[in-house]
Amino acid sequence: MSETLQTHPGRKATRAGDMRAFAAVAARRMGVVGAVAPSSPALARALTAVVPTTGAPVVVELGPGTGPISEAIRSRLAPGSRQLAVEIDPGMVAHLRRAKPWLEVVHGDAADLGSLLAAQGVDRVDAVVSTLPWSLFSPEQQGRILGEVRRALHPAGAFTTVTYLHALPLARAAAFRRRLRASFDEVMTTWPVWRNVPPGLAYVCRRPVGHG
Ligand SMILES: C[S@@+](CC[C@H](N)C(=O)[O-])C[C@H]1O[C@@H](n2cnc3c(N)ncnc32)[C@H](O)[C@@H]1O
């Protein structure tokens, strides 16, 4: 079950408005949202450093929520670029469409990424930025989404995703890292980002395996 968020149609989008919207959905759907607060600007910077600042790239975000990462992606893109965001929760989708009209919001499951992008006329993606709650997904779901990301990415493209520091020692986090390494030729980690609740870091993945 999900709800449509009520944002006053004429109200200018604010960070406080995004916080309220996030809290409203997270309170009801923690099993889908998987975080207690929107990502911080510091984490957003770490995740979006792979987004090209020149040319006209196509950038796809998975799990935009209320859009803090979307804002960071947008700040890097030159005119002529495309910025899409795939979000499963209808409440978040409604909020994003009102508060961030410049974003191409796609309502759907990241596990269907290829067909969702095809429906938008996208056949080449230069960067995929994810804040999906991987720990809430089964190994099969994780594998399916990573497969869709690999197939969607240009061979020279990059994929980034977040992990939280407190989860790093857990067996399922290690299993996810193995899955990433099986999917990408290069998997690097950023420095920890302490200024986020909770602190996290980004995996930066390049050269999707078995491309084409
Ligand atoms: C941890 S929140 C991150 C929100 C926001 N990007 C941020 O950094 O604050 C995860 C987001 O992923 C969305 N999500 C969860 N499963 C998804 C799926 N299978 N496909 C697309 N979005 C999904 C949730 O609804 C939620 O908005």
PDB file of C-alpha atoms and ligand atoms in Angstrom:
ATOM      1  CA  MET A   1       0.000   0.000   0.000  1.00  0.00           C
ATOM      2  CA  SER A   2       1.188   3.458  -0.727  1.00  0.00           C
ATOM      3  CA  GLU A   3      -0.210   6.928  -0.587  1.00  0.00           C
ATOM      4  CA  THR A   4      -0.113   9.962  -2.781  1.00  0.00           C
ATOM      5  CA  LEU A   5       1.767  12.725  -1.032  1.00  0.00           C
ATOM      6  CA  GLN A   6      -0.072  15.968  -0.659  1.00  0.00           C
ATOM      7  CA  THR A   7       2.201  18.821  -1.642  1.00  0.00           C
ATOM      8  CA  HIS A   8       0.601  22.210  -2.170  1.00  0.00           C
ATOM      9  CA  PRO A   9       0.613  22.636  -5.964  1.00  0.00           C
ATOM     10  CA  GLY A  10       1.852  26.212  -5.848  1.00  0.00           C
ATOM     11  CA  ARG A  11       4.478  25.693  -3.154  1.00  0.00           C
ATOM     12  CA  LYS A  12       8.109  26.065  -4.148  1.00  0.00           C
ATOM     13  CA  ALA A  13      10.093  22.846  -3.657  1.00  0.00           C
ATOM     14  CA  THR A  14      12.221  23.040  -0.498  1.00  0.00           C
ATOM     15  CA  ARG A  15      14.530  20.668   1.325  1.00  0.00           C
ATOM     16  CA  ALA A  16      12.107  20.775   4.270  1.00  0.00           C
ATOM     17  CA  GLY A  17       9.326  19.751   1.910  1.00  0.00           C
ATOM     18  CA  ASP A  18      11.447  16.856   0.647  1.00  0.00           C
ATOM     19  CA  MET A  19      12.158  15.806   4.260  1.00  0.00           C
ATOM     20  CA  ARG A  20       8.450  15.783   5.096  1.00  0.00           C
ATOM     21  CA  ALA A  21       7.663  13.810   1.960  1.00  0.00           C
ATOM     22  CA  PHE A  22      10.419  11.288   2.724  1.00  0.00           C
ATOM     23  CA  ALA A  23       9.281  10.830   6.317  1.00  0.00           C
ATOM     24  CA  ALA A  24       5.662  10.313   5.237  1.00  0.00           C
ATOM     25  CA  VAL A  25       6.530   7.445   2.905  1.00  0.00           C
ATOM     26  CA  ALA A  26       9.313   5.962   5.079  1.00  0.00           C
ATOM     27  CA  ALA A  27       6.988   5.771   8.088  1.00  0.00           C
ATOM     28  CA  ARG A  28       4.579   3.554   6.153  1.00  0.00           C
ATOM     29  CA  ARG A  29       6.951   1.707   3.846  1.00  0.00           C
ATOM     30  CA  MET A  30      10.297   1.147   5.637  1.00  0.00           C
ATOM     31  CA  GLY A  31      10.431  -2.258   3.921  1.00  0.00           C
ATOM     32  CA  VAL A  32      10.681  -0.520   0.538  1.00  0.00           C
ATOM     33  CA  VAL A  33      12.464   2.733   1.386  1.00  0.00           C
ATOM     34  CA  GLY A  34      15.176   1.188   3.596  1.00  0.00           C
ATOM     35  CA  ALA A  35      16.561   4.449   5.049  1.00  0.00           C
ATOM     36  CA  VAL A  36      15.706   6.782   7.914  1.00  0.00           C
ATOM     37  CA  ALA A  37      16.545  10.042   6.117  1.00  0.00           C
ATOM     38  CA  PRO A  38      17.309  11.360   2.644  1.00  0.00           C
ATOM     39  CA  SER A  39      20.945  11.207   1.565  1.00  0.00           C
ATOM     40  CA  SER A  40      23.153  14.159   2.492  1.00  0.00           C
ATOM     41  CA  PRO A  41      24.828  16.483  -0.025  1.00  0.00           C
ATOM     42  CA  ALA A  42      28.191  14.881   0.909  1.00  0.00           C
ATOM     43  CA  LEU A  43      26.977  11.380   0.025  1.00  0.00           C
ATOM     44  CA  ALA A  44      25.301  12.738  -3.103  1.00  0.00           C
ATOM     45  CA  ARG A  45      28.642  14.201  -4.230  1.00  0.00           C
ATOM     46  CA  ALA A  46      30.429  10.873  -3.692  1.00  0.00           C
ATOM     47  CA  LEU A  47      27.812   8.959  -5.663  1.00  0.00           C
ATOM     48  CA  THR A  48      27.583  11.377  -8.563  1.00  0.00           C
ATOM     49  CA  ALA A  49      31.262  12.050  -9.277  1.00  0.00           C
ATOM     50  CA  VAL A  50      30.955   9.582 -12.191  1.00  0.00           C
ATOM     51  CA  VAL A  51      28.341  11.740 -13.937  1.00  0.00           C
ATOM     52  CA  PRO A  52      30.003  13.399 -16.949  1.00  0.00           C
ATOM     53  CA  THR A  53      30.079  17.199 -16.804  1.00  0.00           C
ATOM     54  CA  THR A  54      30.590  17.564 -20.567  1.00  0.00           C
ATOM     55  CA  GLY A  55      28.787  16.336 -23.663  1.00  0.00           C
ATOM     56  CA  ALA A  56      25.184  15.152 -23.605  1.00  0.00           C
ATOM     57  CA  PRO A  57      25.157  11.974 -21.523  1.00  0.00           C
ATOM     58  CA  VAL A  58      22.166   9.883 -20.507  1.00  0.00           C
ATOM     59  CA  VAL A  59      22.122   9.369 -16.726  1.00  0.00           C
ATOM     60  CA  VAL A  60      19.747   7.051 -14.891  1.00  0.00           C
ATOM     61  CA  GLU A  61      19.095   7.094 -11.161  1.00  0.00           C
ATOM     62  CA  LEU A  62      17.592   4.094  -9.343  1.00  0.00           C
ATOM     63  CA  GLY A  63      15.490   4.834  -6.254  1.00  0.00           C
ATOM     64  CA  PRO A  64      15.421   8.648  -6.296  1.00  0.00           C
ATOM     65  CA  GLY A  65      13.082   8.934  -3.305  1.00  0.00           C
ATOM     66  CA  THR A  66      12.507  12.659  -2.774  1.00  0.00           C
ATOM     67  CA  GLY A  67      15.431  13.561  -5.030  1.00  0.00           C
ATOM     68  CA  PRO A  68      18.606  14.602  -3.134  1.00  0.00           C
ATOM     69  CA  ILE A  69      20.777  12.604  -5.544  1.00  0.00           C
ATOM     70  CA  SER A  70      18.723  13.868  -8.491  1.00  0.00           C
ATOM     71  CA  GLU A  71      19.676  17.417  -7.507  1.00  0.00           C
ATOM     72  CA  ALA A  72      23.377  16.506  -7.397  1.00  0.00           C
ATOM     73  CA  ILE A  73      23.205  14.789 -10.790  1.00  0.00           C
ATOM     74  CA  ARG A  74      21.439  17.791 -12.282  1.00  0.00           C
ATOM     75  CA  SER A  75      24.103  20.185 -11.000  1.00  0.00           C
ATOM     76  CA  ARG A  76      26.733  18.321 -13.079  1.00  0.00           C
ATOM     77  CA  LEU A  77      24.877  17.968 -16.356  1.00  0.00           C
ATOM     78  CA  ALA A  78      25.284  20.217 -19.388  1.00  0.00           C
ATOM     79  CA  PRO A  79      22.275  21.254 -21.487  1.00  0.00           C
ATOM     80  CA  GLY A  80      21.208  18.503 -23.900  1.00  0.00           C
ATOM     81  CA  SER A  81      21.808  15.718 -21.383  1.00  0.00           C
ATOM     82  CA  ARG A  82      19.024  13.376 -20.278  1.00  0.00           C
ATOM     83  CA  GLN A  83      18.317  12.603 -16.645  1.00  0.00           C
ATOM     84  CA  LEU A  84      15.896   9.790 -15.806  1.00  0.00           C
ATOM     85  CA  ALA A  85      14.927   8.416 -12.394  1.00  0.00           C
ATOM     86  CA  VAL A  86      13.246   5.036 -11.790  1.00  0.00           C
ATOM     87  CA  GLU A  87      11.169   4.929  -8.605  1.00  0.00           C
ATOM     88  CA  ILE A  88       8.837   2.169  -7.422  1.00  0.00           C
ATOM     89  CA  ASP A  89       6.831   4.048  -4.815  1.00  0.00           C
ATOM     90  CA  PRO A  90       3.855   5.993  -6.206  1.00  0.00           C
ATOM     91  CA  GLY A  91       3.970   8.524  -3.366  1.00  0.00           C
ATOM     92  CA  MET A  92       7.611   9.387  -4.100  1.00  0.00           C
ATOM     93  CA  VAL A  93       6.800   9.513  -7.826  1.00  0.00           C
ATOM     94  CA  ALA A  94       3.963  11.993  -7.247  1.00  0.00           C
ATOM     95  CA  HIS A  95       6.195  14.160  -5.043  1.00  0.00           C
ATOM     96  CA  LEU A  96       9.038  14.171  -7.576  1.00  0.00           C
ATOM     97  CA  ARG A  97       6.745  15.060 -10.465  1.00  0.00           C
ATOM     98  CA  ARG A  98       5.465  18.065  -8.553  1.00  0.00           C
ATOM     99  CA  ALA A  99       8.671  19.197  -6.858  1.00  0.00           C
ATOM    100  CA  LYS A 100      11.223  18.464  -9.618  1.00  0.00           C
ATOM    101  CA  PRO A 101       9.490  18.957 -12.954  1.00  0.00           C
ATOM    102  CA  TRP A 102      12.852  18.979 -14.780  1.00  0.00           C
ATOM    103  CA  LEU A 103      13.382  15.271 -13.904  1.00  0.00           C
ATOM    104  CA  GLU A 104      12.162  12.458 -16.191  1.00  0.00           C
ATOM    105  CA  VAL A 105      10.505  10.318 -13.527  1.00  0.00           C
ATOM    106  CA  VAL A 106       9.744   6.718 -14.519  1.00  0.00           C
ATOM    107  CA  HIS A 107       7.361   4.852 -12.245  1.00  0.00           C
ATOM    108  CA  GLY A 108       8.507   1.235 -12.072  1.00  0.00           C
ATOM    109  CA  ASP A 109      10.758  -1.460 -10.653  1.00  0.00           C
ATOM    110  CA  ALA A 110      14.513  -1.231 -11.278  1.00  0.00           C
ATOM    111  CA  ALA A 111      14.327  -4.960 -12.018  1.00  0.00           C
ATOM    112  CA  ASP A 112      12.559  -3.996 -15.269  1.00  0.00           C
ATOM    113  CA  LEU A 113      15.124  -1.330 -16.181  1.00  0.00           C
ATOM    114  CA  GLY A 114      15.681  -2.424 -19.796  1.00  0.00           C
ATOM    115  CA  SER A 115      12.013  -2.316 -20.777  1.00  0.00           C
ATOM    116  CA  LEU A 116      11.383   0.888 -18.797  1.00  0.00           C
ATOM    117  CA  LEU A 117      14.223   2.630 -20.647  1.00  0.00           C
ATOM    118  CA  ALA A 118      13.132   1.247 -24.017  1.00  0.00           C
ATOM    119  CA  ALA A 119       9.695   2.777 -23.409  1.00  0.00           C
ATOM    120  CA  GLN A 120      11.448   6.143 -22.953  1.00  0.00           C
ATOM    121  CA  GLY A 121      13.417   5.720 -26.178  1.00  0.00           C
ATOM    122  CA  VAL A 122      16.710   5.202 -24.326  1.00  0.00           C
ATOM    123  CA  ASP A 123      19.154   2.640 -25.726  1.00  0.00           C
ATOM    124  CA  ARG A 124      22.442   3.865 -24.240  1.00  0.00           C
ATOM    125  CA  VAL A 125      23.177   4.905 -20.668  1.00  0.00           C
ATOM    126  CA  ASP A 126      26.411   6.594 -19.639  1.00  0.00           C
ATOM    127  CA  ALA A 127      25.980   6.425 -15.864  1.00  0.00           C
ATOM    128  CA  VAL A 128      23.661   4.674 -13.419  1.00  0.00           C
ATOM    129  CA  VAL A 129      23.506   6.013  -9.849  1.00  0.00           C
ATOM    130  CA  SER A 130      21.704   3.891  -7.260  1.00  0.00           C
ATOM    131  CA  THR A 131      20.571   4.341  -3.687  1.00  0.00           C
ATOM    132  CA  LEU A 132      18.424   1.210  -3.843  1.00  0.00           C
ATOM    133  CA  PRO A 133      18.065  -0.628  -0.496  1.00  0.00           C
ATOM    134  CA  TRP A 134      19.982  -3.750  -1.597  1.00  0.00           C
ATOM    135  CA  SER A 135      19.789  -5.378   1.836  1.00  0.00           C
ATOM    136  CA  LEU A 136      15.994  -5.595   1.471  1.00  0.00           C
ATOM    137  CA  PHE A 137      16.266  -7.535  -1.790  1.00  0.00           C
ATOM    138  CA  SER A 138      16.680 -11.294  -2.208  1.00  0.00           C
ATOM    139  CA  PRO A 139      19.870 -12.511  -3.925  1.00  0.00           C
ATOM    140  CA  GLU A 140      17.729 -13.215  -7.012  1.00  0.00           C
ATOM    141  CA  GLN A 141      16.367  -9.636  -7.073  1.00  0.00           C
ATOM    142  CA  GLN A 142      19.874  -8.226  -6.607  1.00  0.00           C
ATOM    143  CA  GLY A 143      21.187 -10.365  -9.471  1.00  0.00           C
ATOM    144  CA  ARG A 144      18.310  -9.388 -11.728  1.00  0.00           C
ATOM    145  CA  ILE A 145      18.730  -5.650 -11.132  1.00  0.00           C
ATOM    146  CA  LEU A 146      22.514  -5.812 -11.582  1.00  0.00           C
ATOM    147  CA  GLY A 147      21.979  -7.741 -14.827  1.00  0.00           C
ATOM    148  CA  GLU A 148      19.634  -5.029 -16.085  1.00  0.00           C
ATOM    149  CA  VAL A 149      22.150  -2.331 -15.123  1.00  0.00           C
ATOM    150  CA  ARG A 150      25.008  -4.163 -16.905  1.00  0.00           C
ATOM    151  CA  ARG A 151      22.969  -4.525 -20.074  1.00  0.00           C
ATOM    152  CA  ALA A 152      21.762  -0.907 -20.030  1.00  0.00           C
ATOM    153  CA  LEU A 153      25.217   0.621 -19.490  1.00  0.00           C
ATOM    154  CA  HIS A 154      27.520   1.703 -22.291  1.00  0.00           C
ATOM    155  CA  PRO A 155      30.766  -0.379 -22.037  1.00  0.00           C
ATOM    156  CA  ALA A 156      32.601   2.801 -20.963  1.00  0.00           C
ATOM    157  CA  GLY A 157      29.858   3.794 -18.556  1.00  0.00           C
ATOM    158  CA  ALA A 158      29.897   3.706 -14.762  1.00  0.00           C
ATOM    159  CA  PHE A 159      27.615   2.476 -12.011  1.00  0.00           C
ATOM    160  CA  THR A 160      27.671   3.735  -8.443  1.00  0.00           C
ATOM    161  CA  THR A 161      25.731   2.561  -5.434  1.00  0.00           C
ATOM    162  CA  VAL A 162      25.731   3.234  -1.730  1.00  0.00           C
ATOM    163  CA  THR A 163      26.410   0.986   1.217  1.00  0.00           C
ATOM    164  CA  TYR A 164      26.169   1.958   4.873  1.00  0.00           C
ATOM    165  CA  LEU A 165      29.227   1.499   7.100  1.00  0.00           C
ATOM    166  CA  HIS A 166      27.417  -0.368   9.879  1.00  0.00           C
ATOM    167  CA  ALA A 167      26.371  -3.038   7.362  1.00  0.00           C
ATOM    168  CA  LEU A 168      29.850  -3.650   5.902  1.00  0.00           C
ATOM    169  CA  PRO A 169      30.830  -6.546   8.238  1.00  0.00           C
ATOM    170  CA  LEU A 170      27.606  -8.455   7.576  1.00  0.00           C
ATOM    171  CA  ALA A 171      27.643 -11.619   5.490  1.00  0.00           C
ATOM    172  CA  ARG A 172      24.947 -10.325   3.155  1.00  0.00           C
ATOM    173  CA  ALA A 173      27.021  -7.200   2.462  1.00  0.00           C
ATOM    174  CA  ALA A 174      29.978  -9.409   1.550  1.00  0.00           C
ATOM    175  CA  ALA A 175      27.713 -11.434  -0.726  1.00  0.00           C
ATOM    176  CA  PHE A 176      26.562  -8.241  -2.426  1.00  0.00           C
ATOM    177  CA  ARG A 177      30.198  -7.159  -2.984  1.00  0.00           C
ATOM    178  CA  ARG A 178      30.895 -10.541  -4.609  1.00  0.00           C
ATOM    179  CA  ARG A 179      27.873 -10.013  -6.833  1.00  0.00           C
ATOM    180  CA  LEU A 180      29.171  -6.568  -7.825  1.00  0.00           C
ATOM    181  CA  ARG A 181      32.611  -7.980  -8.618  1.00  0.00           C
ATOM    182  CA  ALA A 182      31.030 -10.677 -10.772  1.00  0.00           C
ATOM    183  CA  SER A 183      29.121  -7.975 -12.665  1.00  0.00           C
ATOM    184  CA  PHE A 184      31.887  -5.390 -13.201  1.00  0.00           C
ATOM    185  CA  ASP A 185      35.543  -5.684 -14.118  1.00  0.00           C
ATOM    186  CA  GLU A 186      36.431  -2.870 -11.698  1.00  0.00           C
ATOM    187  CA  VAL A 187      34.778  -2.208  -8.326  1.00  0.00           C
ATOM    188  CA  MET A 188      36.282   0.539  -6.180  1.00  0.00           C
ATOM    189  CA  THR A 189      35.153   2.131  -2.949  1.00  0.00           C
ATOM    190  CA  THR A 190      35.222   5.800  -1.996  1.00  0.00           C
ATOM    191  CA  TRP A 191      36.394   7.100   1.354  1.00  0.00           C
ATOM    192  CA  PRO A 192      33.742   6.837   4.064  1.00  0.00           C
ATOM    193  CA  VAL A 193      31.224   9.660   4.018  1.00  0.00           C
ATOM    194  CA  TRP A 194      30.705  10.488   7.687  1.00  0.00           C
ATOM    195  CA  ARG A 195      28.354  13.373   7.021  1.00  0.00           C
ATOM    196  CA  ASN A 196      25.329  11.197   6.264  1.00  0.00           C
ATOM    197  CA  VAL A 197      22.723   9.457   8.412  1.00  0.00           C
ATOM    198  CA  PRO A 198      23.891   6.737   8.638  1.00  0.00           C
ATOM    199  CA  PRO A 199      27.505   7.149   7.413  1.00  0.00           C
ATOM    200  CA  GLY A 200      28.170   5.318   4.173  1.00  0.00           C
ATOM    201  CA  LEU A 201      30.414   4.987   1.177  1.00  0.00           C
ATOM    202  CA  ALA A 202      29.999   4.523  -2.547  1.00  0.00           C
ATOM    203  CA  TYR A 203      30.953   1.561  -4.709  1.00  0.00           C
ATOM    204  CA  VAL A 204      32.148   2.815  -8.076  1.00  0.00           C
ATOM    205  CA  CYS A 205      31.875   0.119 -10.753  1.00  0.00           C
ATOM    206  CA  ARG A 206      33.190   0.194 -14.326  1.00  0.00           C
ATOM    207  CA  ARG A 207      33.400  -2.086 -17.361  1.00  0.00           C
ATOM    208  CA  PRO A 208      30.258  -4.197 -17.124  1.00  0.00           C
ATOM    209  CA  VAL A 209      31.102  -7.901 -17.567  1.00  0.00           C
ATOM    210  CA  GLY A 210      29.727  -9.785 -20.567  1.00  0.00           C
ATOM    211  CA  HIS A 211      28.592  -6.631 -22.280  1.00  0.00           C
ATOM    212  CA  GLY A 212      27.076  -7.233 -25.725  1.00  0.00           C
TER     213      GLY A 212
HETATM  214  C1  LIG B   1      17.225   4.432   0.611  1.00  0.00           C
HETATM  215  S1  LIG B   1      15.914   5.265  -0.284  1.00  0.00           S
HETATM  216  C2  LIG B   1      16.914   6.463  -1.159  1.00  0.00           C
HETATM  217  C3  LIG B   1      16.135   7.699  -1.516  1.00  0.00           C
HETATM  218  C4  LIG B   1      16.974   8.864  -2.094  1.00  0.00           C
HETATM  219  N1  LIG B   1      17.604   8.510  -3.345  1.00  0.00           N
HETATM  220  C5  LIG B   1      18.021   9.320  -1.126  1.00  0.00           C
HETATM  221  O1  LIG B   1      19.208   9.083  -1.390  1.00  0.00           O
HETATM  222  O2  LIG B   1      17.671   9.890  -0.099  1.00  0.00           O
HETATM  223  C6  LIG B   1      15.556   4.004  -1.509  1.00  0.00           C
HETATM  224  C7  LIG B   1      14.563   4.411  -2.584  1.00  0.00           C
HETATM  225  O3  LIG B   1      14.473   3.319  -3.523  1.00  0.00           O
HETATM  226  C8  LIG B   1      13.118   3.088  -3.866  1.00  0.00           C
HETATM  227  N2  LIG B   1      13.024   1.686  -4.313  1.00  0.00           N
HETATM  228  C9  LIG B   1      13.021   0.571  -3.530  1.00  0.00           C
HETATM  229  N3  LIG B   1      12.956  -0.535  -4.294  1.00  0.00           N
HETATM  230  C10 LIG B   1      12.937  -0.112  -5.597  1.00  0.00           C
HETATM  231  C11 LIG B   1      12.892  -0.777  -6.850  1.00  0.00           C
HETATM  232  N4  LIG B   1      12.861  -2.119  -6.918  1.00  0.00           N
HETATM  233  N5  LIG B   1      12.894  -0.045  -7.978  1.00  0.00           N
HETATM  234  C12 LIG B   1      12.917   1.327  -7.923  1.00  0.00           C
HETATM  235  N6  LIG B   1      12.951   2.014  -6.762  1.00  0.00           N
HETATM  236  C13 LIG B   1      12.973   1.313  -5.613  1.00  0.00           C
HETATM  237  C14 LIG B   1      12.364   3.408  -2.571  1.00  0.00           C
HETATM  238  O4  LIG B   1      10.997   3.643  -2.793  1.00  0.00           O
HETATM  239  C15 LIG B   1      13.139   4.630  -2.090  1.00  0.00           C
HETATM  240  O5  LIG B   1      12.621   5.810  -2.674  1.00  0.00           O
END
